[in-house]
Amino acid sequence: MAVMLEKIYELALEHYNMRLVAGENGIWNLVDWVHDLEDIQVVDFLKGRELIVTTGTNLKSEEELLQFTQAVYKAQASGLVFNIGTYIKKVPEQVLAFAKENDFPIFTLPWEVHLVDFNRGLCNLIYETQQENRNLEDAFQKVIFSPENKEDYLPALRREGISADTRFCMIQCAVFSEEKTSGILDVTQHYYRYTQRWKKVLSRQEQKGIVFHYDQYLTVILINPEASMVRQAIEEVSQSAPTGFVKNMAVSSIQTTLKELSQEYHRLTRICKRNAKADQEVTYEEELGAVGLLLQLPDYSRLQAYHDKILGDLLAADQSHKTEYCKILKTYLEENGNVQEVAAKCYLHRNTVSYHLKKIAEITHLDLTQAHNRAELYLAFSIQEYL
């Protein structure tokens, strides 16, 4: 994970007397590297998320400083540091105005600061933070995919202050393409942008956590989060859906323990698949009710067995006789037994619906007027959706 610009500023303020003079709303930008740049002609070679430092050697006028600032901003740099002294006496007002308007952080650095020391100090901070995050990410992936090998991940987690008492929230994210470009289903760039968006939101909220991409899912693990923070972060990230793609998220309880993360990963994956079919963007596991409790079962074969016991004969009848008993029954349950609504939604006469319901009761051996029977049937349909 990159370093938040605010953390870099704290270090540079203390050791190098660097000052923020404009664009304070962009202080949560992420930084991958610190880069010296003196020529506007090479701005196009920037990859984005660099903190740019310039002495202004080749920038002779205020207009050129403004053009340089605009070009660096367009290249998606995280911020710009002006080395005040021989070539740049002060930051022009038009540069400050542009920075404020675009929330682009502008800093000043005293001329007497040695840029070699400055760059080395900040780059070391970035490298150390990235290494710590890679180690933490690797440890959590081992927790999820190899939970039995505790010696492979517990030492790394302990170094970060994570123990059996630590609570987590896991968010499983899936991005599915609605269309293809040139016949190629390319979601890589969208996952990358989605990952960076999550990292930026977490950095701004000073929420400790990790984000990694595996298979077709993006997994976010928050460490000791507040419930309000989780929902706020999800809402903010949801506003940045890539064009032409739909996404959905499954969210665990904020009380998830370390030993539960592996099973939680697979439960949330199932919920994501269900969301895709139901066209639902976000599902909070704790709001799933009885189905959420069933998903706690480590052995999903039990759910399948329950489903088959309740609906197996009805599914077989539909397949053998080309009927739509399951559809009618599910609609009947969703409409709380309102036959008129079932008739309207299934495009059938009311009397035909009543006849079908009688046949359904005979096949399932369940009295549909009994509340507990309806509950079992509805649960079986819910299990069908998730499995």
mmCIF file of C-alpha atoms in Angstrom:
data_model
loop_
_atom_site.group_PDB
_atom_site.id
_atom_site.type_symbol
_atom_site.label_atom_id
_atom_site.label_comp_id
_atom_site.label_asym_id
_atom_site.label_seq_id
_atom_site.Cartn_x
_atom_site.Cartn_y
_atom_site.Cartn_z
ATOM 1 C CA MET A 1 0.000 0.000 0.000
ATOM 2 C CA ALA A 2 1.245 3.501 -0.772
ATOM 3 C CA VAL A 3 1.770 6.138 1.920
ATOM 4 C CA MET A 4 -0.768 8.846 2.566
ATOM 5 C CA LEU A 5 0.542 12.320 1.744
ATOM 6 C CA GLU A 6 -0.403 13.502 5.228
ATOM 7 C CA LYS A 7 2.079 11.048 6.791
ATOM 8 C CA ILE A 8 4.816 12.238 4.446
ATOM 9 C CA TYR A 9 3.997 15.828 5.337
ATOM 10 C CA GLU A 10 4.299 15.084 9.069
ATOM 11 C CA LEU A 11 7.816 13.718 8.533
ATOM 12 C CA ALA A 12 8.862 16.517 6.161
ATOM 13 C CA LEU A 13 7.418 19.207 8.442
ATOM 14 C CA GLU A 14 9.418 17.925 11.406
ATOM 15 C CA HIS A 15 12.738 17.220 9.691
ATOM 16 C CA TYR A 16 12.826 19.507 6.646
ATOM 17 C CA ASN A 17 10.490 22.412 7.518
ATOM 18 C CA MET A 18 8.302 21.685 4.466
ATOM 19 C CA ARG A 19 5.077 23.727 4.549
ATOM 20 C CA LEU A 20 1.630 23.165 3.023
ATOM 21 C CA VAL A 21 0.513 26.388 1.314
ATOM 22 C CA ALA A 22 -2.525 25.302 -0.755
ATOM 23 C CA GLY A 23 -4.754 22.354 -1.659
ATOM 24 C CA GLU A 24 -5.153 21.007 1.881
ATOM 25 C CA ASN A 25 -8.179 18.913 0.876
ATOM 26 C CA GLY A 26 -5.863 16.690 -1.162
ATOM 27 C CA ILE A 27 -3.641 15.843 1.805
ATOM 28 C CA TRP A 28 -5.095 12.295 1.819
ATOM 29 C CA ASN A 29 -3.713 11.510 -1.632
ATOM 30 C CA LEU A 30 -1.580 8.392 -1.822
ATOM 31 C CA VAL A 31 2.095 8.594 -2.750
ATOM 32 C CA ASP A 32 4.164 5.833 -4.390
ATOM 33 C CA TRP A 33 7.393 7.780 -4.852
ATOM 34 C CA VAL A 34 9.170 11.148 -4.593
ATOM 35 C CA HIS A 35 10.516 12.470 -7.891
ATOM 36 C CA ASP A 36 12.584 15.522 -8.869
ATOM 37 C CA LEU A 37 11.362 17.229 -12.035
ATOM 38 C CA GLU A 38 12.555 20.412 -13.726
ATOM 39 C CA ASP A 39 11.291 20.159 -17.304
ATOM 40 C CA ILE A 40 7.644 20.318 -18.320
ATOM 41 C CA GLN A 41 8.496 18.346 -21.450
ATOM 42 C CA VAL A 42 8.961 15.116 -19.476
ATOM 43 C CA VAL A 43 5.799 15.379 -17.339
ATOM 44 C CA ASP A 44 4.069 12.908 -19.656
ATOM 45 C CA PHE A 45 6.420 10.185 -18.404
ATOM 46 C CA LEU A 46 4.945 10.327 -14.898
ATOM 47 C CA LYS A 47 2.907 7.273 -13.878
ATOM 48 C CA GLY A 48 0.753 9.041 -11.292
ATOM 49 C CA ARG A 49 0.836 9.237 -7.485
ATOM 50 C CA GLU A 50 4.320 10.791 -7.341
ATOM 51 C CA LEU A 51 5.188 13.671 -5.034
ATOM 52 C CA ILE A 52 6.992 16.063 -7.404
ATOM 53 C CA VAL A 53 9.855 18.288 -6.223
ATOM 54 C CA THR A 54 11.139 21.166 -8.369
ATOM 55 C CA THR A 55 13.718 23.922 -7.913
ATOM 56 C CA GLY A 56 12.338 25.806 -10.926
ATOM 57 C CA THR A 57 15.648 25.719 -12.807
ATOM 58 C CA ASN A 58 13.912 25.687 -16.196
ATOM 59 C CA LEU A 59 10.767 27.582 -15.184
ATOM 60 C CA LYS A 60 11.540 31.237 -15.815
ATOM 61 C CA SER A 61 8.176 32.918 -15.279
ATOM 62 C CA GLU A 62 5.042 32.723 -13.178
ATOM 63 C CA GLU A 63 3.126 31.586 -16.263
ATOM 64 C CA GLU A 64 5.551 28.695 -16.766
ATOM 65 C CA LEU A 65 5.181 27.716 -13.089
ATOM 66 C CA LEU A 66 1.405 27.644 -13.544
ATOM 67 C CA GLN A 67 1.674 25.547 -16.715
ATOM 68 C CA PHE A 68 4.036 23.173 -14.928
ATOM 69 C CA THR A 69 1.615 22.833 -12.001
ATOM 70 C CA GLN A 70 -1.306 22.177 -14.333
ATOM 71 C CA ALA A 71 0.671 19.559 -16.265
ATOM 72 C CA VAL A 72 1.774 17.759 -13.092
ATOM 73 C CA TYR A 73 -1.796 17.782 -11.790
ATOM 74 C CA LYS A 74 -3.083 16.410 -15.102
ATOM 75 C CA ALA A 75 -0.510 13.595 -14.856
ATOM 76 C CA GLN A 76 -2.207 12.622 -11.548
ATOM 77 C CA ALA A 77 0.717 13.444 -9.306
ATOM 78 C CA SER A 78 -0.158 13.445 -5.592
ATOM 79 C CA GLY A 79 1.328 16.853 -4.825
ATOM 80 C CA LEU A 80 3.972 19.407 -5.793
ATOM 81 C CA VAL A 81 6.881 20.759 -3.714
ATOM 82 C CA PHE A 82 8.490 24.079 -4.692
ATOM 83 C CA ASN A 83 12.087 24.449 -3.481
ATOM 84 C CA ILE A 84 12.020 28.141 -2.560
ATOM 85 C CA GLY A 85 15.259 30.064 -3.063
ATOM 86 C CA THR A 86 17.476 30.790 -6.062
ATOM 87 C CA TYR A 87 15.004 30.124 -8.892
ATOM 88 C CA ILE A 88 11.579 30.317 -7.226
ATOM 89 C CA LYS A 89 11.269 33.223 -4.802
ATOM 90 C CA LYS A 90 7.657 32.486 -3.872
ATOM 91 C CA VAL A 91 4.687 30.488 -5.115
ATOM 92 C CA PRO A 92 2.670 32.644 -7.586
ATOM 93 C CA GLU A 93 -0.881 33.544 -6.578
ATOM 94 C CA GLN A 94 -2.301 31.989 -9.747
ATOM 95 C CA VAL A 95 -0.625 28.683 -8.841
ATOM 96 C CA LEU A 96 -2.117 28.847 -5.333
ATOM 97 C CA ALA A 97 -5.551 29.612 -6.810
ATOM 98 C CA PHE A 98 -5.324 26.631 -9.168
ATOM 99 C CA ALA A 99 -4.253 24.351 -6.303
ATOM 100 C CA LYS A 100 -7.128 25.476 -4.075
ATOM 101 C CA GLU A 101 -9.676 25.088 -6.858
ATOM 102 C CA ASN A 102 -8.523 21.547 -7.664
ATOM 103 C CA ASP A 103 -7.590 20.345 -4.137
ATOM 104 C CA PHE A 104 -4.036 19.806 -5.353
ATOM 105 C CA PRO A 105 -1.510 20.037 -2.483
ATOM 106 C CA ILE A 106 1.292 22.585 -2.939
ATOM 107 C CA PHE A 107 4.217 22.668 -0.521
ATOM 108 C CA THR A 108 7.269 24.874 -0.051
ATOM 109 C CA LEU A 109 10.708 23.602 0.960
ATOM 110 C CA PRO A 110 13.561 25.859 2.170
ATOM 111 C CA TRP A 111 16.510 26.179 -0.205
ATOM 112 C CA GLU A 112 19.019 25.096 2.426
ATOM 113 C CA VAL A 113 17.490 21.613 2.622
ATOM 114 C CA HIS A 114 19.587 19.104 0.706
ATOM 115 C CA LEU A 115 17.244 17.450 -1.795
ATOM 116 C CA VAL A 116 19.257 14.223 -1.695
ATOM 117 C CA ASP A 117 18.570 13.889 2.028
ATOM 118 C CA PHE A 118 14.954 14.983 1.553
ATOM 119 C CA ASN A 119 14.250 12.434 -1.183
ATOM 120 C CA ARG A 120 16.070 9.631 0.635
ATOM 121 C CA GLY A 121 14.160 10.252 3.873
ATOM 122 C CA LEU A 122 10.737 10.285 2.225
ATOM 123 C CA CYS A 123 11.449 7.355 -0.095
ATOM 124 C CA ASN A 124 12.648 5.286 2.878
ATOM 125 C CA LEU A 125 9.353 6.042 4.630
ATOM 126 C CA ILE A 126 7.404 4.947 1.550
ATOM 127 C CA TYR A 127 9.466 1.771 1.145
ATOM 128 C CA GLU A 128 9.166 0.774 4.807
ATOM 129 C CA THR A 129 5.405 1.367 4.819
ATOM 130 C CA GLN A 130 4.950 -0.614 1.609
ATOM 131 C CA GLN A 131 6.987 -3.506 3.027
ATOM 132 C CA GLU A 132 4.959 -3.541 6.243
ATOM 133 C CA ASN A 133 1.731 -3.627 4.263
ATOM 134 C CA ARG A 134 2.981 -6.404 1.968
ATOM 135 C CA ASN A 135 3.912 -8.485 5.003
ATOM 136 C CA LEU A 136 0.513 -7.881 6.572
ATOM 137 C CA GLU A 137 -1.293 -8.668 3.315
ATOM 138 C CA ASP A 138 0.668 -11.904 2.934
ATOM 139 C CA ALA A 139 -0.153 -12.899 6.521
ATOM 140 C CA PHE A 140 -3.891 -12.337 6.046
ATOM 141 C CA GLN A 141 -3.929 -14.329 2.815
ATOM 142 C CA LYS A 142 -2.369 -17.225 4.723
ATOM 143 C CA VAL A 143 -5.026 -16.833 7.431
ATOM 144 C CA ILE A 144 -7.708 -17.196 4.754
ATOM 145 C CA PHE A 145 -6.263 -19.841 2.461
ATOM 146 C CA SER A 146 -4.060 -21.850 4.876
ATOM 147 C CA PRO A 147 -5.592 -21.278 8.327
ATOM 148 C CA GLU A 148 -4.156 -24.530 9.705
ATOM 149 C CA ASN A 149 -0.545 -23.295 9.292
ATOM 150 C CA LYS A 150 -0.601 -20.806 12.168
ATOM 151 C CA GLU A 151 3.175 -20.597 12.449
ATOM 152 C CA ASP A 152 3.226 -19.022 8.957
ATOM 153 C CA TYR A 153 1.146 -15.980 9.889
ATOM 154 C CA LEU A 154 0.774 -15.503 13.652
ATOM 155 C CA PRO A 155 4.269 -13.980 14.192
ATOM 156 C CA ALA A 156 3.666 -11.337 11.504
ATOM 157 C CA LEU A 157 0.245 -10.488 12.947
ATOM 158 C CA ARG A 158 1.600 -10.217 16.492
ATOM 159 C CA ARG A 159 4.184 -7.694 15.289
ATOM 160 C CA GLU A 160 1.265 -5.525 14.166
ATOM 161 C CA GLY A 161 -0.495 -5.866 17.515
ATOM 162 C CA ILE A 162 -3.102 -8.306 16.165
ATOM 163 C CA SER A 163 -4.254 -11.044 18.538
ATOM 164 C CA ALA A 164 -7.169 -13.414 19.145
ATOM 165 C CA ASP A 165 -9.059 -10.498 20.731
ATOM 166 C CA THR A 166 -8.768 -8.314 17.622
ATOM 167 C CA ARG A 167 -12.013 -7.832 15.723
ATOM 168 C CA PHE A 168 -12.323 -7.525 11.958
ATOM 169 C CA CYS A 169 -14.772 -6.638 9.246
ATOM 170 C CA MET A 170 -14.324 -8.385 5.906
ATOM 171 C CA ILE A 171 -15.773 -6.908 2.724
ATOM 172 C CA GLN A 172 -15.853 -9.049 -0.380
ATOM 173 C CA CYS A 173 -16.178 -7.067 -3.606
ATOM 174 C CA ALA A 174 -16.932 -8.370 -7.086
ATOM 175 C CA VAL A 175 -16.857 -6.439 -10.351
ATOM 176 C CA PHE A 176 -18.675 -7.913 -13.326
ATOM 177 C CA SER A 177 -18.546 -6.556 -16.857
ATOM 178 C CA GLU A 178 -21.771 -5.613 -18.623
ATOM 179 C CA GLU A 179 -20.062 -5.429 -21.996
ATOM 180 C CA LYS A 180 -16.865 -6.395 -23.803
ATOM 181 C CA THR A 181 -14.315 -4.118 -25.427
ATOM 182 C CA SER A 182 -12.897 -5.404 -28.741
ATOM 183 C CA GLY A 183 -14.128 -8.865 -27.790
ATOM 184 C CA ILE A 184 -11.890 -8.989 -24.691
ATOM 185 C CA LEU A 185 -13.264 -9.102 -21.161
ATOM 186 C CA ASP A 186 -10.730 -6.855 -19.439
ATOM 187 C CA VAL A 187 -11.467 -6.078 -15.788
ATOM 188 C CA THR A 188 -7.855 -5.753 -14.641
ATOM 189 C CA GLN A 189 -7.689 -1.977 -14.965
ATOM 190 C CA HIS A 190 -11.015 -1.628 -13.195
ATOM 191 C CA TYR A 191 -9.888 -3.805 -10.290
ATOM 192 C CA TYR A 192 -6.731 -1.720 -10.046
ATOM 193 C CA ARG A 193 -8.697 1.519 -9.864
ATOM 194 C CA TYR A 194 -11.150 -0.045 -7.438
ATOM 195 C CA THR A 195 -8.272 -1.206 -5.222
ATOM 196 C CA GLN A 196 -6.680 2.240 -5.215
ATOM 197 C CA ARG A 197 -10.032 3.801 -4.385
ATOM 198 C CA TRP A 198 -10.419 1.547 -1.352
ATOM 199 C CA LYS A 199 -6.877 2.306 -0.183
ATOM 200 C CA LYS A 200 -7.437 6.036 -0.508
ATOM 201 C CA VAL A 201 -10.696 5.925 1.441
ATOM 202 C CA LEU A 202 -9.122 3.864 4.231
ATOM 203 C CA SER A 203 -6.118 6.196 4.386
ATOM 204 C CA ARG A 204 -8.304 9.281 4.624
ATOM 205 C CA GLN A 205 -10.312 7.741 7.454
ATOM 206 C CA GLU A 206 -7.106 6.537 9.127
ATOM 207 C CA GLN A 207 -8.547 3.032 9.203
ATOM 208 C CA LYS A 208 -6.010 0.230 9.410
ATOM 209 C CA GLY A 209 -6.640 -2.607 6.992
ATOM 210 C CA ILE A 210 -5.502 -4.454 3.902
ATOM 211 C CA VAL A 211 -6.860 -4.818 0.374
ATOM 212 C CA PHE A 212 -5.966 -7.613 -2.016
ATOM 213 C CA HIS A 213 -7.235 -9.003 -5.317
ATOM 214 C CA TYR A 214 -7.590 -12.757 -5.733
ATOM 215 C CA ASP A 215 -9.448 -14.540 -8.524
ATOM 216 C CA GLN A 216 -12.451 -12.358 -9.451
ATOM 217 C CA TYR A 217 -12.823 -10.850 -5.992
ATOM 218 C CA LEU A 218 -11.365 -7.892 -4.177
ATOM 219 C CA THR A 219 -11.116 -8.504 -0.432
ATOM 220 C CA VAL A 220 -10.942 -5.753 2.166
ATOM 221 C CA ILE A 221 -10.120 -6.600 5.795
ATOM 222 C CA LEU A 222 -10.608 -3.792 8.314
ATOM 223 C CA ILE A 223 -8.930 -4.062 11.708
ATOM 224 C CA ASN A 224 -11.001 -3.002 14.747
ATOM 225 C CA PRO A 225 -13.356 -0.788 12.701
ATOM 226 C CA GLU A 226 -16.362 1.215 13.866
ATOM 227 C CA ALA A 227 -19.720 0.294 12.314
ATOM 228 C CA SER A 228 -20.338 3.862 11.122
ATOM 229 C CA MET A 229 -16.925 3.959 9.445
ATOM 230 C CA VAL A 230 -17.648 0.732 7.536
ATOM 231 C CA ARG A 231 -20.895 2.025 6.064
ATOM 232 C CA GLN A 232 -19.404 5.413 5.271
ATOM 233 C CA ALA A 233 -16.459 3.821 3.454
ATOM 234 C CA ILE A 234 -18.730 1.516 1.454
ATOM 235 C CA GLU A 235 -20.947 4.418 0.447
ATOM 236 C CA GLU A 236 -17.954 6.462 -0.684
ATOM 237 C CA VAL A 237 -16.405 3.608 -2.665
ATOM 238 C CA SER A 238 -19.779 2.762 -4.240
ATOM 239 C CA GLN A 239 -19.874 6.180 -5.859
ATOM 240 C CA SER A 240 -16.811 5.339 -7.974
ATOM 241 C CA ALA A 241 -18.130 2.431 -10.044
ATOM 242 C CA PRO A 242 -16.246 2.137 -13.357
ATOM 243 C CA THR A 243 -18.284 2.835 -16.464
ATOM 244 C CA GLY A 244 -19.709 -0.299 -18.076
ATOM 245 C CA PHE A 245 -19.254 -2.410 -14.959
ATOM 246 C CA VAL A 246 -21.512 -3.406 -12.093
ATOM 247 C CA LYS A 247 -20.175 -4.315 -8.683
ATOM 248 C CA ASN A 248 -21.515 -5.824 -5.514
ATOM 249 C CA MET A 249 -20.280 -6.187 -1.984
ATOM 250 C CA ALA A 250 -20.887 -8.625 0.851
ATOM 251 C CA VAL A 251 -20.047 -7.328 4.326
ATOM 252 C CA SER A 252 -19.346 -9.356 7.451
ATOM 253 C CA SER A 253 -20.024 -8.390 11.048
ATOM 254 C CA ILE A 254 -17.492 -6.024 12.638
ATOM 255 C CA GLN A 255 -17.100 -8.658 15.364
ATOM 256 C CA THR A 256 -15.493 -11.262 13.091
ATOM 257 C CA THR A 257 -12.567 -13.003 14.797
ATOM 258 C CA LEU A 258 -9.245 -14.114 13.352
ATOM 259 C CA LYS A 259 -10.200 -17.790 13.353
ATOM 260 C CA GLU A 260 -13.436 -16.984 11.489
ATOM 261 C CA LEU A 261 -11.833 -15.110 8.577
ATOM 262 C CA SER A 262 -11.252 -18.173 6.406
ATOM 263 C CA GLN A 263 -14.857 -19.387 6.566
ATOM 264 C CA GLU A 264 -16.087 -15.810 6.295
ATOM 265 C CA TYR A 265 -14.227 -15.404 3.009
ATOM 266 C CA HIS A 266 -16.145 -18.303 1.459
ATOM 267 C CA ARG A 267 -19.493 -17.215 2.923
ATOM 268 C CA LEU A 268 -19.113 -13.715 1.544
ATOM 269 C CA THR A 269 -18.116 -15.125 -1.841
ATOM 270 C CA ARG A 270 -21.413 -17.010 -1.966
ATOM 271 C CA ILE A 271 -23.310 -13.872 -1.016
ATOM 272 C CA CYS A 272 -21.563 -11.931 -3.810
ATOM 273 C CA LYS A 273 -22.697 -14.537 -6.320
ATOM 274 C CA ARG A 274 -26.228 -14.282 -4.992
ATOM 275 C CA ASN A 275 -26.066 -10.456 -5.217
ATOM 276 C CA ALA A 276 -25.073 -10.665 -8.871
ATOM 277 C CA LYS A 277 -28.159 -12.737 -9.662
ATOM 278 C CA ALA A 278 -30.462 -10.592 -7.536
ATOM 279 C CA ASP A 279 -29.017 -7.314 -8.900
ATOM 280 C CA GLN A 280 -28.216 -6.206 -5.351
ATOM 281 C CA GLU A 281 -25.221 -3.973 -4.701
ATOM 282 C CA VAL A 282 -24.505 -4.374 -0.976
ATOM 283 C CA THR A 283 -25.498 -7.093 1.481
ATOM 284 C CA TYR A 284 -24.661 -6.941 5.169
ATOM 285 C CA GLU A 285 -24.384 -10.484 6.482
ATOM 286 C CA GLU A 286 -25.822 -9.538 9.864
ATOM 287 C CA GLU A 287 -29.032 -8.382 8.134
ATOM 288 C CA LEU A 288 -29.682 -11.718 6.413
ATOM 289 C CA GLY A 289 -31.695 -13.097 9.321
ATOM 290 C CA ALA A 290 -32.180 -16.865 9.442
ATOM 291 C CA VAL A 291 -30.300 -17.433 6.195
ATOM 292 C CA GLY A 292 -27.326 -15.589 7.647
ATOM 293 C CA LEU A 293 -27.316 -18.022 10.553
ATOM 294 C CA LEU A 294 -27.430 -20.982 8.196
ATOM 295 C CA LEU A 295 -24.437 -19.618 6.317
ATOM 296 C CA GLN A 296 -22.452 -20.033 9.524
ATOM 297 C CA LEU A 297 -22.531 -23.790 8.964
ATOM 298 C CA PRO A 298 -19.087 -25.061 7.950
ATOM 299 C CA ASP A 299 -20.607 -27.898 5.916
ATOM 300 C CA TYR A 300 -22.827 -26.596 3.119
ATOM 301 C CA SER A 301 -23.912 -30.131 2.253
ATOM 302 C CA ARG A 302 -26.306 -29.873 5.188
ATOM 303 C CA LEU A 303 -27.996 -26.904 3.578
ATOM 304 C CA GLN A 304 -28.238 -28.780 0.306
ATOM 305 C CA ALA A 305 -29.757 -31.779 2.097
ATOM 306 C CA TYR A 306 -32.346 -29.560 3.795
ATOM 307 C CA HIS A 307 -33.207 -27.901 0.492
ATOM 308 C CA ASP A 308 -33.615 -31.253 -1.271
ATOM 309 C CA LYS A 309 -35.801 -32.630 1.516
ATOM 310 C CA ILE A 310 -38.228 -29.682 1.334
ATOM 311 C CA LEU A 311 -38.258 -28.893 -2.398
ATOM 312 C CA GLY A 312 -36.783 -31.967 -4.060
ATOM 313 C CA ASP A 313 -40.099 -33.599 -5.012
ATOM 314 C CA LEU A 314 -41.510 -30.315 -6.309
ATOM 315 C CA LEU A 315 -38.442 -29.660 -8.472
ATOM 316 C CA ALA A 316 -38.689 -33.198 -9.834
ATOM 317 C CA ALA A 317 -42.360 -32.696 -10.683
ATOM 318 C CA ASP A 318 -41.597 -29.476 -12.553
ATOM 319 C CA GLN A 319 -38.889 -31.194 -14.542
ATOM 320 C CA SER A 320 -40.998 -34.249 -15.378
ATOM 321 C CA HIS A 321 -44.260 -32.508 -16.234
ATOM 322 C CA LYS A 322 -42.973 -29.112 -17.433
ATOM 323 C CA THR A 323 -44.974 -27.376 -14.717
ATOM 324 C CA GLU A 324 -44.080 -24.206 -12.819
ATOM 325 C CA TYR A 325 -45.016 -25.285 -9.325
ATOM 326 C CA CYS A 326 -41.830 -23.882 -7.773
ATOM 327 C CA LYS A 327 -42.365 -20.474 -9.344
ATOM 328 C CA ILE A 328 -45.981 -20.363 -8.205
ATOM 329 C CA LEU A 329 -45.129 -21.500 -4.688
ATOM 330 C CA LYS A 330 -42.292 -18.997 -4.314
ATOM 331 C CA THR A 331 -44.546 -16.171 -5.491
ATOM 332 C CA TYR A 332 -47.255 -17.367 -3.088
ATOM 333 C CA LEU A 333 -44.814 -17.172 -0.174
ATOM 334 C CA GLU A 334 -43.444 -13.784 -1.215
ATOM 335 C CA GLU A 335 -46.986 -12.393 -1.472
ATOM 336 C CA ASN A 336 -47.928 -13.709 1.984
ATOM 337 C CA GLY A 337 -50.523 -16.114 0.627
ATOM 338 C CA ASN A 338 -52.388 -13.534 -1.467
ATOM 339 C CA VAL A 339 -53.796 -15.701 -4.284
ATOM 340 C CA GLN A 340 -54.966 -12.690 -6.296
ATOM 341 C CA GLU A 341 -51.417 -11.252 -6.365
ATOM 342 C CA VAL A 342 -49.998 -14.646 -7.340
ATOM 343 C CA ALA A 343 -52.470 -14.861 -10.212
ATOM 344 C CA ALA A 344 -51.481 -11.411 -11.438
ATOM 345 C CA LYS A 345 -47.740 -12.028 -11.240
ATOM 346 C CA CYS A 346 -47.884 -15.520 -12.774
ATOM 347 C CA TYR A 347 -50.413 -14.528 -15.451
ATOM 348 C CA LEU A 348 -52.899 -17.170 -14.297
ATOM 349 C CA HIS A 349 -56.566 -17.239 -13.327
ATOM 350 C CA ARG A 350 -57.223 -17.164 -9.588
ATOM 351 C CA ASN A 351 -58.913 -20.567 -9.724
ATOM 352 C CA THR A 352 -55.954 -22.022 -11.613
ATOM 353 C CA VAL A 353 -53.606 -20.779 -8.899
ATOM 354 C CA SER A 354 -55.763 -22.382 -6.216
ATOM 355 C CA TYR A 355 -55.714 -25.690 -8.119
ATOM 356 C CA HIS A 356 -51.916 -25.548 -8.460
ATOM 357 C CA LEU A 357 -51.485 -24.770 -4.750
ATOM 358 C CA LYS A 358 -53.564 -27.830 -3.908
ATOM 359 C CA LYS A 359 -51.310 -29.984 -6.096
ATOM 360 C CA ILE A 360 -48.215 -28.412 -4.509
ATOM 361 C CA ALA A 361 -49.494 -29.313 -1.050
ATOM 362 C CA GLU A 362 -50.017 -32.910 -2.174
ATOM 363 C CA ILE A 363 -46.525 -33.198 -3.669
ATOM 364 C CA THR A 364 -44.692 -31.602 -0.714
ATOM 365 C CA HIS A 365 -46.966 -33.175 1.945
ATOM 366 C CA LEU A 366 -47.154 -29.750 3.592
ATOM 367 C CA ASP A 367 -50.236 -27.767 4.567
ATOM 368 C CA LEU A 368 -49.581 -24.345 3.008
ATOM 369 C CA THR A 369 -51.930 -22.618 5.454
ATOM 370 C CA GLN A 370 -49.630 -23.439 8.373
ATOM 371 C CA ALA A 371 -47.111 -20.735 9.253
ATOM 372 C CA HIS A 372 -44.307 -23.133 10.184
ATOM 373 C CA ASN A 373 -44.659 -24.949 6.846
ATOM 374 C CA ARG A 374 -44.483 -21.672 4.958
ATOM 375 C CA ALA A 375 -41.380 -20.735 6.948
ATOM 376 C CA GLU A 376 -39.648 -23.989 6.017
ATOM 377 C CA LEU A 377 -40.514 -23.585 2.361
ATOM 378 C CA TYR A 378 -39.334 -19.971 2.262
ATOM 379 C CA LEU A 379 -36.102 -20.989 3.951
ATOM 380 C CA ALA A 380 -35.587 -23.738 1.391
ATOM 381 C CA PHE A 381 -36.011 -21.220 -1.445
ATOM 382 C CA SER A 382 -33.541 -18.870 0.269
ATOM 383 C CA ILE A 383 -31.010 -21.680 0.509
ATOM 384 C CA GLN A 384 -31.567 -22.413 -3.169
ATOM 385 C CA GLU A 385 -30.607 -18.853 -4.053
ATOM 386 C CA TYR A 386 -27.390 -18.949 -2.028
ATOM 387 C CA LEU A 387 -26.306 -22.404 -3.115
#
